[in-house]
XYZ file of C-alpha atoms in Angstrom:
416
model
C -11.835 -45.309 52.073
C -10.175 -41.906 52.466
C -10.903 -38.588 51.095
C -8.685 -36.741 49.368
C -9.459 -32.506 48.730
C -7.729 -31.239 46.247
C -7.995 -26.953 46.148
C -7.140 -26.533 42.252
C -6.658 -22.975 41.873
C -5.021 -22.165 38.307
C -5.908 -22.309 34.512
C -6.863 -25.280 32.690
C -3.043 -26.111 32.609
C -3.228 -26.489 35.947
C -6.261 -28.059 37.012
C -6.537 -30.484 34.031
C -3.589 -32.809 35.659
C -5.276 -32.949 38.891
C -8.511 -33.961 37.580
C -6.615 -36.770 36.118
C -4.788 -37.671 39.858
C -8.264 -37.459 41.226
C -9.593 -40.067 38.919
C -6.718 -42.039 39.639
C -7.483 -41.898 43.494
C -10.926 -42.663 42.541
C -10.197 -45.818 40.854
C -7.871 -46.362 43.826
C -10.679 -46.449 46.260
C -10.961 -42.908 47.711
C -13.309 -40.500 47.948
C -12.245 -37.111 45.775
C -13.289 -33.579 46.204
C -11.885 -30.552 44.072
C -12.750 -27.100 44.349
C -11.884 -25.409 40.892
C -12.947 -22.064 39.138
C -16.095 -22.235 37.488
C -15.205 -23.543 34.142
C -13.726 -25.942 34.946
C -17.166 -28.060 36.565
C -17.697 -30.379 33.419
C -13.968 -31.591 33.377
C -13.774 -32.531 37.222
C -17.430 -34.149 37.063
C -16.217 -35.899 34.192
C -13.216 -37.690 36.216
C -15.673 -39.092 38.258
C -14.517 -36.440 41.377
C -17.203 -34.185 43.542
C -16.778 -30.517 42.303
C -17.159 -27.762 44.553
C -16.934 -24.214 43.075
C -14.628 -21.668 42.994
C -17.175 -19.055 41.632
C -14.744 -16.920 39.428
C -14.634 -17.232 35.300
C -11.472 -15.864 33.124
C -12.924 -17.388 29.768
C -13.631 -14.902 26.735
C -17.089 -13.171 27.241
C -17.469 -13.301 31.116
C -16.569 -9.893 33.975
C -13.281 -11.149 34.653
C -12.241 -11.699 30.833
C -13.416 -7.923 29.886
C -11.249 -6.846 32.926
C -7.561 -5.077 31.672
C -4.757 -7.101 31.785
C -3.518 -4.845 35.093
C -7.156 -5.571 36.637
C -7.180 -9.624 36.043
C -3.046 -9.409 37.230
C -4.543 -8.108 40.586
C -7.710 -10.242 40.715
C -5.688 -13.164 40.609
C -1.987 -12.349 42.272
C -2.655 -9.213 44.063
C -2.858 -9.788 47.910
C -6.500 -8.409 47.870
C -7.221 -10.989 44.869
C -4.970 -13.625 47.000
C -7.165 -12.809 50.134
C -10.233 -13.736 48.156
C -9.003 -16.632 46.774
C -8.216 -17.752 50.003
C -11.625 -17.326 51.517
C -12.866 -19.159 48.259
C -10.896 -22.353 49.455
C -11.885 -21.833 52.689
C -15.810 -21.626 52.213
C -15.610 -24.665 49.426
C -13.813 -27.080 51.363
C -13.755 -26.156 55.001
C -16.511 -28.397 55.447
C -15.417 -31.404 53.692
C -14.436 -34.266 55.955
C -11.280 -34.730 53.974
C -8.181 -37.138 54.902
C -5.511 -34.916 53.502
C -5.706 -31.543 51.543
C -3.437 -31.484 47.575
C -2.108 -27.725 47.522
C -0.600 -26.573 44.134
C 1.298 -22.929 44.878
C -1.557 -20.676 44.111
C -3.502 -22.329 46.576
C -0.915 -22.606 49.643
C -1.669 -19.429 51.617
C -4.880 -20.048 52.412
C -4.455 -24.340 52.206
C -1.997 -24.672 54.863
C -4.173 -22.939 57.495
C -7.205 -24.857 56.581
C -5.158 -28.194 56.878
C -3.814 -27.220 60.014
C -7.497 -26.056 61.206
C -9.142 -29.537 59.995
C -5.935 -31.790 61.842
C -4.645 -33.584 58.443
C -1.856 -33.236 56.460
C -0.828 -31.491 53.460
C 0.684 -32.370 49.913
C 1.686 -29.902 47.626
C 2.138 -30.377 44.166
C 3.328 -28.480 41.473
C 3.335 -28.562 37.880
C 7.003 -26.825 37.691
C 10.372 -26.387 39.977
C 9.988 -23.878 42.301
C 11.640 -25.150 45.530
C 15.608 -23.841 45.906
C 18.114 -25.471 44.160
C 22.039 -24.805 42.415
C 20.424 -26.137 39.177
C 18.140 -23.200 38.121
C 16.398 -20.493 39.844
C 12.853 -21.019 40.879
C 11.053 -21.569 37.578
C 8.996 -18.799 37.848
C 11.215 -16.672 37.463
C 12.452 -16.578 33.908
C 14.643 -18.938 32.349
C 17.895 -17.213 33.421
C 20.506 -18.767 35.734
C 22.797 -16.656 38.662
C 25.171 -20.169 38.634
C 24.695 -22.321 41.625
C 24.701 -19.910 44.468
C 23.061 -17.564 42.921
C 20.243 -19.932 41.944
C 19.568 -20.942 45.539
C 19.933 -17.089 46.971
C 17.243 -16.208 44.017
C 14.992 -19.267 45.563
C 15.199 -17.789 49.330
C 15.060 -13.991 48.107
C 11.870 -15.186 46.158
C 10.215 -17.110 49.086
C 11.289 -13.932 51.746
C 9.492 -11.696 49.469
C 6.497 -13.893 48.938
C 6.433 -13.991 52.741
C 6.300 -10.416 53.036
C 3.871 -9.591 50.178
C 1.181 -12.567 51.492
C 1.885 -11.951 55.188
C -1.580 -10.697 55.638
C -3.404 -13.016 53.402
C -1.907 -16.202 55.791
C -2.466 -14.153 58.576
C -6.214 -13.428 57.758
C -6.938 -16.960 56.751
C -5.896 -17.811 60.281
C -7.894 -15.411 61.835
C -10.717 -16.684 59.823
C -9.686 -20.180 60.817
C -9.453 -19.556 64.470
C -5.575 -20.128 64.292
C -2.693 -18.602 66.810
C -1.209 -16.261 65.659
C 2.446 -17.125 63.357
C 4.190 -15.236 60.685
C 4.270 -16.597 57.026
C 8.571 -16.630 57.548
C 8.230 -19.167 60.403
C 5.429 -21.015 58.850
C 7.615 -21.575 56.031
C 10.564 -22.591 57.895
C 8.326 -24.824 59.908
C 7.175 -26.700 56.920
C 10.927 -27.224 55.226
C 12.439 -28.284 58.513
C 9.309 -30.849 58.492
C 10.004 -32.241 55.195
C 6.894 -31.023 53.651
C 6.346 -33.752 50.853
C 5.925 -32.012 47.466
C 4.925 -33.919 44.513
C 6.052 -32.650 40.700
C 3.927 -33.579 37.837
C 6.521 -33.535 35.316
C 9.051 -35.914 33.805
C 12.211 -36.646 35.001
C 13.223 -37.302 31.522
C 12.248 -33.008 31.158
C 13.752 -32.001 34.112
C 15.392 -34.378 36.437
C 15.523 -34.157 40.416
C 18.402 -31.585 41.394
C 20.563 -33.506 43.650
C 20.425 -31.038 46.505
C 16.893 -31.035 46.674
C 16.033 -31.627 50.190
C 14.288 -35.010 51.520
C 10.702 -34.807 50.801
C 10.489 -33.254 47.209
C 9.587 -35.787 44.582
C 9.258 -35.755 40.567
C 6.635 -38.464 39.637
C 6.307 -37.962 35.751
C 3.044 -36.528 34.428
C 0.002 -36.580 35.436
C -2.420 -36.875 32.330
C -5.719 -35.317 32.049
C -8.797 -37.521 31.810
C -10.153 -38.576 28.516
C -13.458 -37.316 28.024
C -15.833 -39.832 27.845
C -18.929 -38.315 25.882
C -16.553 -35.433 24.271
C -16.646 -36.005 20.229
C -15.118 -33.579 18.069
C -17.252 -30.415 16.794
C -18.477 -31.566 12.547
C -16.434 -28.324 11.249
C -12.855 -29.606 13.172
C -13.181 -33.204 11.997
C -13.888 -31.915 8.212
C -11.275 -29.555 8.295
C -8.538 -31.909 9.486
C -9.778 -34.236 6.350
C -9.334 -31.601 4.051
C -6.121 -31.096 3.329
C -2.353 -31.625 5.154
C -2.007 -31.517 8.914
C -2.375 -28.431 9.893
C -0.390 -26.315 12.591
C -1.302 -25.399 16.008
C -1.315 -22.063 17.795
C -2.457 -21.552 20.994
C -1.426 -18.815 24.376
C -3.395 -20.559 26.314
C -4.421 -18.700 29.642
C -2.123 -15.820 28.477
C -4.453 -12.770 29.017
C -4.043 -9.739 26.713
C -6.295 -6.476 26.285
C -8.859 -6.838 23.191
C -6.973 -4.601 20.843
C -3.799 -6.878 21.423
C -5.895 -9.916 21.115
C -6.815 -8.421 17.279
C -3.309 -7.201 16.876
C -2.337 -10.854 17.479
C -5.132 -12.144 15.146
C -3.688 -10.604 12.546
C -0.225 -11.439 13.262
C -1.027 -15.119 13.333
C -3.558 -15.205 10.123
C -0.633 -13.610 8.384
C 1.993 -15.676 9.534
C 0.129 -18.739 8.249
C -0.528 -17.489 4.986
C 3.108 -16.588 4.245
C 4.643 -20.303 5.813
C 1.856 -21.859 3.458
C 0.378 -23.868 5.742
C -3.207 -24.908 6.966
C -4.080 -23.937 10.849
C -5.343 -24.460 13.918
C -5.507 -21.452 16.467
C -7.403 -21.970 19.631
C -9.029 -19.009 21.432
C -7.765 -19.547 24.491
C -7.773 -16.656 27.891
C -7.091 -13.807 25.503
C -10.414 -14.921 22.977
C -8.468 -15.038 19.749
C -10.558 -15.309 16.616
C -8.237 -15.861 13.564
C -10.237 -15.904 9.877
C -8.566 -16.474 6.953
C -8.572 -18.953 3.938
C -7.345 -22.504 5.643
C -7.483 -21.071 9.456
C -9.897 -22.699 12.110
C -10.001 -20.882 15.604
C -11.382 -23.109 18.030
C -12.592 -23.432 21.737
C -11.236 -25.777 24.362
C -10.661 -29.130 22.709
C -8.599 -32.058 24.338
C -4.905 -32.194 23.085
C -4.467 -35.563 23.777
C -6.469 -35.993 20.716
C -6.011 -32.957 18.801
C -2.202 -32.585 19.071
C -0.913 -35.960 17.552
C -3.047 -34.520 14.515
C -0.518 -31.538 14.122
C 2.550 -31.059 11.798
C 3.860 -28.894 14.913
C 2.380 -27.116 18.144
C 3.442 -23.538 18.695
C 2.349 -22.283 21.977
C 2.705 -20.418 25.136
C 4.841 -22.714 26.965
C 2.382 -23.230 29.561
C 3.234 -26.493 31.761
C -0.149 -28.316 30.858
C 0.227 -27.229 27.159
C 3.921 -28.114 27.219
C 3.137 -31.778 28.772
C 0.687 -32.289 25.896
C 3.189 -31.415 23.181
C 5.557 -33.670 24.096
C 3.127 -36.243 24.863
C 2.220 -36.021 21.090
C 5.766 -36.726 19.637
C 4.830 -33.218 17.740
C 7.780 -30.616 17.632
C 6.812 -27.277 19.657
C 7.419 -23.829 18.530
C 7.813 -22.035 21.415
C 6.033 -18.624 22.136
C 6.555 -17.724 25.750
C 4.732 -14.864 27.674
C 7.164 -12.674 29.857
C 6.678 -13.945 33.095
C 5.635 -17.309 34.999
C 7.459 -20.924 34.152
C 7.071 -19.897 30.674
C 10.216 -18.918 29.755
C 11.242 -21.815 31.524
C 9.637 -24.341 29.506
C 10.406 -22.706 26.544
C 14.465 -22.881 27.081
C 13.731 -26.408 29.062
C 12.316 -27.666 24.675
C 14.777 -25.796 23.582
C 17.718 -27.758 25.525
C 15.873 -30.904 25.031
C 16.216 -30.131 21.471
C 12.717 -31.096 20.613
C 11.596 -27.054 19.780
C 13.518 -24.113 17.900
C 14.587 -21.300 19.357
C 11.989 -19.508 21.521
C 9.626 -16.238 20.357
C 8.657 -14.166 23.140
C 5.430 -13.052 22.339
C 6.695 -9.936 22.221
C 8.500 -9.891 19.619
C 6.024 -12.014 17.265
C 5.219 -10.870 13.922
C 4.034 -12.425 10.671
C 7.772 -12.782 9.317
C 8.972 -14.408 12.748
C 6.110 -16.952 13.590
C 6.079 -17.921 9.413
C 10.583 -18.459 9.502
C 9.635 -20.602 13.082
C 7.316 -22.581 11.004
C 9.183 -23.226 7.979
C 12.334 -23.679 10.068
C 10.404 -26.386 12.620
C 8.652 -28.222 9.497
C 11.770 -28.618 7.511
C 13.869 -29.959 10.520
C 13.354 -34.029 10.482
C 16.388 -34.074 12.964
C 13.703 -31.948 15.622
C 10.738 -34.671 14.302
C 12.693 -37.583 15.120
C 14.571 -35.666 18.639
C 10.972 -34.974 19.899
C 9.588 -38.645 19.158
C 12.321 -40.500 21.326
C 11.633 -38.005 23.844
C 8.218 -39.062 23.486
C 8.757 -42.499 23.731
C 10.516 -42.271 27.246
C 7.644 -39.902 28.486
C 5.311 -42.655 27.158
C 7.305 -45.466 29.235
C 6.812 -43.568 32.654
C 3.419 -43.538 34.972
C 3.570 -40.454 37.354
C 0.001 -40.697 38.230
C 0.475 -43.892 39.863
C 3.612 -42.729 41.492
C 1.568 -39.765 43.026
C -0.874 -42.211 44.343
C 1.627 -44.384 45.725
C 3.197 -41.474 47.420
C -0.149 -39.895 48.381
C -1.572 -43.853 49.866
C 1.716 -43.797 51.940
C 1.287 -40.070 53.810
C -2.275 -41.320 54.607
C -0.990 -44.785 56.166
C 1.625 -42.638 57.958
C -0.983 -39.851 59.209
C -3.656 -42.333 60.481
C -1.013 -44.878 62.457
């Protein structure tokens, strides 16, 4: 039996898909650790894996969520708030006698020097394209395209200036580690000219592998969260999807907004309800959203896997985890895509796909827009029928298994 640590820095998005792969490996016969942010105990228990704590909590009500938007920005993507993430990973899993070490992105500056420390290899994976190809710039960026050479000089500009802005977060992790000294630029290099196996938990049927991809980089298909076993749904959501027609969702997800924008978009979304004449659904999410209103239910975390195929359409953030779930469902999206992060991406990626309408930046949502998106998405059978075929393929693939195919063949390879 082998252990497998998993450092599962991210939102709920993010984490939710590994706590599925860990069950997976689980059931496969290994031993699972995942260190996580606070919340997110209950779900990784619940897949059967050993939680270790990442003691930090972005959820309405807590320090972090009262924080501005510029303060939480820092906490969590500053280098000082990078740093301490870093020594986070490092205290939670430094002394677990782990096999090999799963890095998504926000957890590689401090992850590769604790893998290299502890003598086992490393796996990243990644819930959206980042790595350079002529196909689309790194999704992170937007959901704008330079053309193929400017694509792949966007990836390397990207990673050069990642290098430089972390350079002192890898370099204290190190130090902290009782590493040489090396240079984030050459540690990079070192790990591309190694093949450094990268694992995407997305479907190929969303995005397919770009053909110049380099050896190493893999798309599996999704990786599904973990169906709560002893979750049943709150009395008040059960009687109000009896009550009348299926209601629409609205969620942002881990988008974080100050508390007078999070009323501002309370409003907004109450109103835009009322005037498409339809019931709702609007979870809280990050930014603590409490919609009231005749027909409205705001909500807390809920699973999608059972709440979405309950929808007459989703409209969300664009999130990757939220985005997975959507299409998952066979529900159309309506997309409503922060500025920055793979949310754009997504967004355009429905779009193309032609399973969503045209995307609304949350910054330009009002009552008008987000009630025309839902009359325009519940009128189209064309986007109903587009988005269940899509469905159907999704449904067809396993990616989890693929993962821990992948994953079962690095250890063979590491321990020969």
């Amino acid at each position: 039996m082998s252990t497998v640590a998993i450092a599962a820095v991210g939102s709920r998005g993010d984490v939710a898909p590994l706590a599925g792969l860990g069950a997976a490996l689980q059931q496969a016969g290994h031993r699972v650790t995942i260190a996580a942010y606070t919340p997110f105990a209950d779900l990784i228990i619940g897949a059967g894996c050993e939680f270790r704590e990442l003691p930090a909590d972005f959820t309405p009500g807590t320090d972090h969520a009262e924080a501005s938007s510029k303060e939480l920005f820092a906490a969590m993507f500053a280098p000082s708030g990078q740093r301490d993430t870093g020594q986070m990973i490092i205290d939670a899993l430094g002394e677990v006698p782990a096999d090999i070490l799963l890095l998504p992105p926000l957890a590689e500056l401090a992850g590769h020097p604790l893998a290299e420390a502890q003598g086992i290899p490393s796996v990243g994976v990644r819930m959206q394209p980042i790595s350079p190809t002529a196909d689309y710039p790194p999704s992170l960026l937007g959901a704008w395209s330079l053309g193929g050479f400017g694509n792949r000089m966007a990836a390397g500009a990207t990673a050069w200036a990642i290098d430089r802005l972390y350079g002192g977060v890898v370099a204290h992790c190190r130090r902290e580690l009782g590493l040489p000294r090396a240079s984030a630029r050459a540690l990079r290099r070192r790990r591309t000219a190694a093949d450094w196996p990268i694992l995407h938990a997305y479907s190929p049927n969303v995005v397919s592998r770009p053909v110049d991809w380099r050896t190493g980089l893999q798309v599996t298909g999704y990786w599904w969260p973990p169906t709560p076993v002893q979750w049943q749904p709150p009395q008040v959501l059960g009687e109000f999807l009896a009550a009348g027609p299926a209601p629409v969702f609205i969620g942002l997800g881990s988008t974080v907004v100050t508390a007078a924008r999070a009323e501002q978009l309370a409003e907004i979304i109450a109103a835009g309800l009322r005037q498409a004449g339809v019931r709702g659904i609007v979870q809280s999410g990050w930014a603590g959203i409490d919609v009231t209103g005749e027909n409205i239910l705001t909500i807390r975390d809920t699973p999608h896997e059972w709440l979405f195929p309950q929808m007459a359409a989703i409209a969300h953030h664009c999130g990757a985890g939220t985005t997975a779930a959507a299409l998952r469902a066979g529900i159309p999206s309506i997309p409503l895509p922060g500025p920055a992060g793979d949310q754009p991406f997504w967004a355009q990626r429905l779009h193309s796909l032609g399973v969503a309408i045209t995307p609304l930046p949350q910054r330009r949502l009002t009552a008008h827009r987000l009630a025309a998106a839902i009359r325009t998405t519940l009128d189209d059978a064309d986007l109903r029928e587009t988005t269940q075929r899509l469905a159907s393929r999704v449904a067809g693939e396993d990616g989890t298994a693929a993962a821990v195919t992948a994953i079962e063949q690095l250890l063979y390879s590491s321990h020969r």
